[in-house]
Amino acid sequence: MNDPYTSEATVLVIEDEESITRLLRLYLIQAGYRVLVAGNGIVGLTLHEREHPDLVVLDVMLPGLDGWDVCRRIRASARTPILMLTALQTEEDRIAGLDLGADDYVTKPFSPRELVSRVRAILRRTAPTEQLVLGDAEPDMLNFPGLTLTVRARRVEVDGRRVELTAKEFDLLLALARAPERVFTREELLSAVWGYDYLGDSRTVDVHIGTLRKKIERDPAQPRYIKTIWRVGYVFDPADASVAPESGA
Ligand code: CA
């Protein structure tokens, strides 16, 4: 699972050639990863959806759905890093893969050692920043005027009333609320929350800030918690939240 509270990353290998999956499994497990294997694209997509791996190693030549299709379908809903395995070597194929949202590719035949180091490099590049990793010493509850976050239960209360946030909204609020008054750029928030800034689109952050404000702010146009810093990003600054007037009062 893509669990921010553990460090062991899960790698999903989608490849039909058993000799290759056996080798990859061996090397990846040795490198400390949890490994899932799918022999075709449909099983791969199902495992991706269910297990939320941290990275996908995806072969192009698969029975049924090919690797390009699988890549496109994963990208339709997720930013999971994808390392393509390909026997094709032309420039066009490489570009096609990267256009579809693959992060890197390795041409067969490949050295398993090299593949593992590519996996490690991608995961390092895409790892969520420290802010989302909950240390043992960190308090489970963050209290601000009118706003309480219970971290492990992922619960948020505004003025004593529970509000339902999506997973990304919660992660975004948590990243900000852990560092009050620190100004975050959109890129920092993208990598902290989405764990991945390679294809990052900063509008994603703006959209989620917008929906988050609707849920936690009395007046989203005059936010008392998450403030916009013009041309920079956002800051969680609840200092004056308690004295903010009730809307309409
Ligand atoms: Ca294959």
Coordinates of C-alpha atoms and ligand atoms in Angstrom, one line a residue:
M1 CA 0.0 0.0 0.0
N2 CA 1.1 3.5 -0.6
D3 CA 1.0 4.2 3.1
P4 CA 2.8 7.4 4.1
Y5 CA 3.5 5.9 7.5
T6 CA 5.7 3.1 6.3
S7 CA 8.9 3.3 4.3
E8 CA 8.7 0.1 2.4
A9 CA 7.6 0.9 -1.2
T10 CA 5.5 -1.5 -3.2
V11 CA 6.4 -2.1 -6.8
L12 CA 3.9 -3.7 -9.2
V13 CA 5.5 -5.6 -12.1
I14 CA 3.3 -6.1 -15.1
E15 CA 5.0 -8.6 -17.4
D16 CA 4.0 -11.9 -19.0
E17 CA 7.4 -13.5 -19.3
E18 CA 8.0 -15.5 -16.2
S19 CA 11.7 -15.6 -16.5
I20 CA 11.7 -11.8 -16.3
T21 CA 9.2 -11.5 -13.5
R22 CA 11.1 -14.1 -11.5
L23 CA 14.3 -12.1 -11.9
L24 CA 12.7 -8.8 -11.2
R25 CA 11.0 -10.1 -8.1
L26 CA 14.2 -11.4 -6.8
Y27 CA 16.2 -8.2 -7.3
L28 CA 13.5 -5.9 -6.1
I29 CA 12.8 -7.9 -2.9
Q30 CA 16.6 -8.0 -2.3
A31 CA 16.5 -4.2 -2.6
G32 CA 13.9 -4.0 0.1
Y33 CA 10.7 -3.5 -1.9
R34 CA 7.4 -5.3 -1.6
V35 CA 6.7 -6.8 -5.1
L36 CA 3.4 -7.6 -6.8
V37 CA 3.3 -9.4 -10.1
A38 CA 0.7 -9.4 -12.8
G39 CA 1.0 -11.5 -15.9
N40 CA -1.3 -9.3 -18.1
G41 CA -2.7 -5.8 -18.3
I42 CA -6.1 -6.5 -16.8
V43 CA -4.7 -8.1 -13.7
G44 CA -2.2 -5.3 -13.5
L45 CA -4.8 -2.6 -13.6
T46 CA -6.9 -4.5 -11.0
L47 CA -3.8 -4.8 -8.7
H48 CA -2.9 -1.2 -9.3
E49 CA -6.4 -0.1 -8.3
R50 CA -6.5 -2.3 -5.2
E51 CA -3.0 -2.1 -3.9
H52 CA -2.0 1.5 -4.8
P53 CA 1.7 0.5 -5.6
D54 CA 4.3 3.2 -5.3
L55 CA 5.7 2.4 -8.8
V56 CA 4.8 0.2 -11.8
V57 CA 7.3 -1.7 -13.9
L58 CA 5.3 -2.2 -17.1
D59 CA 6.2 -4.3 -20.1
V60 CA 5.1 -3.0 -23.5
M61 CA 4.5 -6.4 -25.1
L62 CA 1.7 -8.0 -23.2
P63 CA -1.1 -10.3 -24.3
G64 CA -4.5 -8.5 -24.6
L65 CA -4.1 -4.9 -23.5
D66 CA -0.6 -3.8 -24.4
G67 CA 1.7 -1.7 -22.2
W68 CA 0.7 1.5 -23.9
D69 CA -3.0 0.9 -23.1
V70 CA -2.2 0.0 -19.5
C71 CA -0.1 3.1 -19.2
R72 CA -2.8 5.3 -20.6
R73 CA -5.5 3.7 -18.3
I74 CA -3.3 4.2 -15.2
R75 CA -2.6 7.8 -16.1
A76 CA -6.3 8.5 -16.6
S77 CA -6.7 8.3 -12.8
A78 CA -3.3 8.2 -11.1
R79 CA 0.2 9.6 -11.0
T80 CA 1.8 6.4 -10.0
P81 CA 5.3 6.4 -11.5
I82 CA 5.7 4.1 -14.4
L83 CA 8.9 2.5 -15.7
M84 CA 8.3 1.0 -19.1
L85 CA 10.1 -2.2 -20.2
T86 CA 10.5 -2.3 -23.9
A87 CA 12.1 -4.4 -26.6
L88 CA 11.5 -1.6 -29.0
Q89 CA 14.4 0.8 -29.4
T90 CA 13.3 3.5 -31.8
E91 CA 13.1 7.1 -30.8
E92 CA 9.4 7.2 -31.7
D93 CA 8.6 4.4 -29.3
R94 CA 10.4 6.1 -26.5
I95 CA 8.7 9.4 -27.1
A96 CA 5.3 7.6 -27.4
G97 CA 5.9 6.1 -24.0
L98 CA 6.9 9.3 -22.3
D99 CA 4.0 11.1 -24.0
L100 CA 1.6 8.7 -22.4
G101 CA 3.0 9.6 -19.0
A102 CA 5.7 6.9 -18.4
D103 CA 8.5 8.2 -16.2
D104 CA 11.3 6.3 -17.6
Y105 CA 12.0 3.2 -19.7
V106 CA 14.5 0.4 -19.9
T107 CA 15.2 -1.4 -23.1
K108 CA 15.4 -5.2 -23.1
P109 CA 17.7 -7.0 -22.6
F110 CA 18.4 -5.1 -19.4
S111 CA 20.5 -5.5 -16.3
P112 CA 18.3 -6.2 -13.3
R113 CA 20.8 -4.1 -11.2
E114 CA 20.3 -1.2 -13.5
L115 CA 16.6 -1.6 -13.4
V116 CA 16.6 -1.6 -9.6
S117 CA 18.7 1.6 -9.5
R118 CA 16.2 3.3 -11.9
V119 CA 13.4 2.2 -9.7
R120 CA 15.2 3.7 -6.7
A121 CA 15.9 6.9 -8.6
I122 CA 12.3 7.4 -9.6
L123 CA 11.0 6.7 -6.1
R124 CA 13.5 9.1 -4.6
R125 CA 12.4 11.8 -7.1
T126 CA 8.7 11.1 -6.4
A127 CA 8.7 10.4 -2.7
P128 CA 6.3 12.4 -0.6
T129 CA 8.3 15.0 1.4
E130 CA 8.9 14.6 5.0
Q131 CA 5.9 16.6 6.0
L132 CA 3.6 13.7 5.3
V133 CA 5.6 11.1 7.2
L134 CA 4.2 10.9 10.7
G135 CA 7.0 10.5 13.3
D136 CA 6.3 8.7 16.5
A137 CA 6.9 11.8 18.5
E138 CA 4.4 13.9 16.6
P139 CA 1.1 14.7 18.4
D140 CA -1.9 13.0 16.9
M141 CA -4.0 16.0 17.3
L142 CA -3.5 19.5 15.8
N143 CA -5.6 22.2 17.5
F144 CA -6.2 25.6 16.1
P145 CA -8.9 28.1 16.9
G146 CA -12.1 26.5 15.6
L147 CA -10.2 23.7 13.8
T148 CA -9.0 20.3 15.0
L149 CA -7.2 17.7 13.0
T150 CA -6.9 14.1 14.3
V151 CA -4.1 12.8 12.2
R152 CA -4.3 9.0 12.4
A153 CA -8.0 9.0 12.3
R154 CA -7.9 11.5 9.5
R155 CA -10.7 13.5 11.1
V156 CA -11.3 17.2 10.8
E157 CA -13.7 19.3 13.0
V158 CA -14.6 22.9 12.2
D159 CA -16.3 24.8 15.0
G160 CA -17.0 21.5 16.7
R161 CA -18.6 20.0 13.7
R162 CA -17.1 17.1 11.7
V163 CA -16.4 17.8 8.0
E164 CA -15.8 15.1 5.4
L165 CA -12.7 15.7 3.4
T166 CA -11.4 13.7 0.5
A167 CA -8.0 11.9 1.0
K168 CA -6.2 14.6 -1.0
E169 CA -8.0 17.5 0.8
F170 CA -7.0 16.0 4.1
D171 CA -3.3 15.5 3.0
L172 CA -3.2 19.0 1.7
L173 CA -4.6 20.5 4.9
L174 CA -2.3 18.3 7.0
A175 CA 0.8 19.4 5.0
L176 CA -0.1 23.0 5.5
A177 CA -1.3 22.8 9.2
R178 CA 1.9 21.0 10.3
A179 CA 3.8 24.1 9.5
P180 CA 1.7 27.1 10.4
E181 CA 2.9 30.4 8.9
R182 CA 5.2 28.6 6.5
V183 CA 4.5 29.7 2.9
F184 CA 4.4 26.7 0.5
T185 CA 4.7 27.0 -3.2
R186 CA 2.2 25.0 -5.3
E187 CA 5.1 22.8 -6.4
E188 CA 6.0 22.0 -2.8
L189 CA 2.4 21.1 -2.1
L190 CA 2.2 19.0 -5.2
S191 CA 5.2 16.9 -4.2
A192 CA 4.1 16.8 -0.5
V193 CA 0.6 15.6 -1.2
W194 CA 0.6 13.9 -4.6
G195 CA 4.1 12.6 -3.9
Y196 CA 5.1 13.4 -7.4
D197 CA 5.9 16.5 -9.2
Y198 CA 7.2 15.3 -12.5
L199 CA 3.9 15.8 -14.4
G200 CA 2.8 18.3 -11.8
D201 CA 0.2 20.8 -12.8
S202 CA -0.1 23.6 -10.2
R203 CA -3.8 24.1 -11.0
T204 CA -4.4 20.8 -9.3
V205 CA -3.4 22.4 -6.0
D206 CA -5.6 25.4 -6.7
V207 CA -8.6 23.2 -7.4
H208 CA -8.1 21.3 -4.2
I209 CA -7.5 24.4 -2.1
G210 CA -10.8 25.7 -3.5
T211 CA -12.8 22.6 -2.5
L212 CA -11.0 22.5 0.9
R213 CA -11.9 26.1 1.6
K214 CA -15.5 25.4 0.9
K215 CA -15.5 22.8 3.5
I216 CA -13.4 24.4 6.3
E217 CA -13.8 28.1 5.9
R218 CA -16.9 30.0 7.0
D219 CA -16.3 32.4 4.1
P220 CA -14.1 30.8 1.4
A221 CA -13.6 34.3 -0.1
Q222 CA -12.2 35.5 3.2
P223 CA -10.4 32.5 4.4
R224 CA -9.3 32.4 8.1
Y225 CA -7.0 29.4 7.8
I226 CA -5.6 28.9 4.3
K227 CA -4.5 32.1 2.8
T228 CA -3.2 32.8 -0.7
I229 CA 0.1 34.4 -1.0
W230 CA 0.0 36.2 -4.3
R231 CA 2.3 34.8 -6.9
V232 CA 3.9 32.4 -4.4
G233 CA 1.4 29.9 -3.0
Y234 CA -0.4 29.2 0.2
V235 CA 0.1 29.5 3.9
F236 CA -1.8 28.1 6.9
D237 CA -2.1 31.0 9.2
P238 CA -4.9 30.7 11.7
A239 CA -3.5 33.4 14.1
D240 CA -6.5 35.6 13.8
A241 CA -9.1 32.8 13.2
S242 CA -10.7 33.1 16.6
V243 CA -11.6 36.7 16.2
A244 CA -12.9 36.4 12.6
P245 CA -16.6 37.5 12.7
E246 CA -19.3 35.0 12.0
S247 CA -20.5 35.5 8.4
G248 CA -23.7 37.6 8.5
A249 CA -23.2 38.5 12.1
Ligands
CA1 CA 6.2 -9.4 -22.4

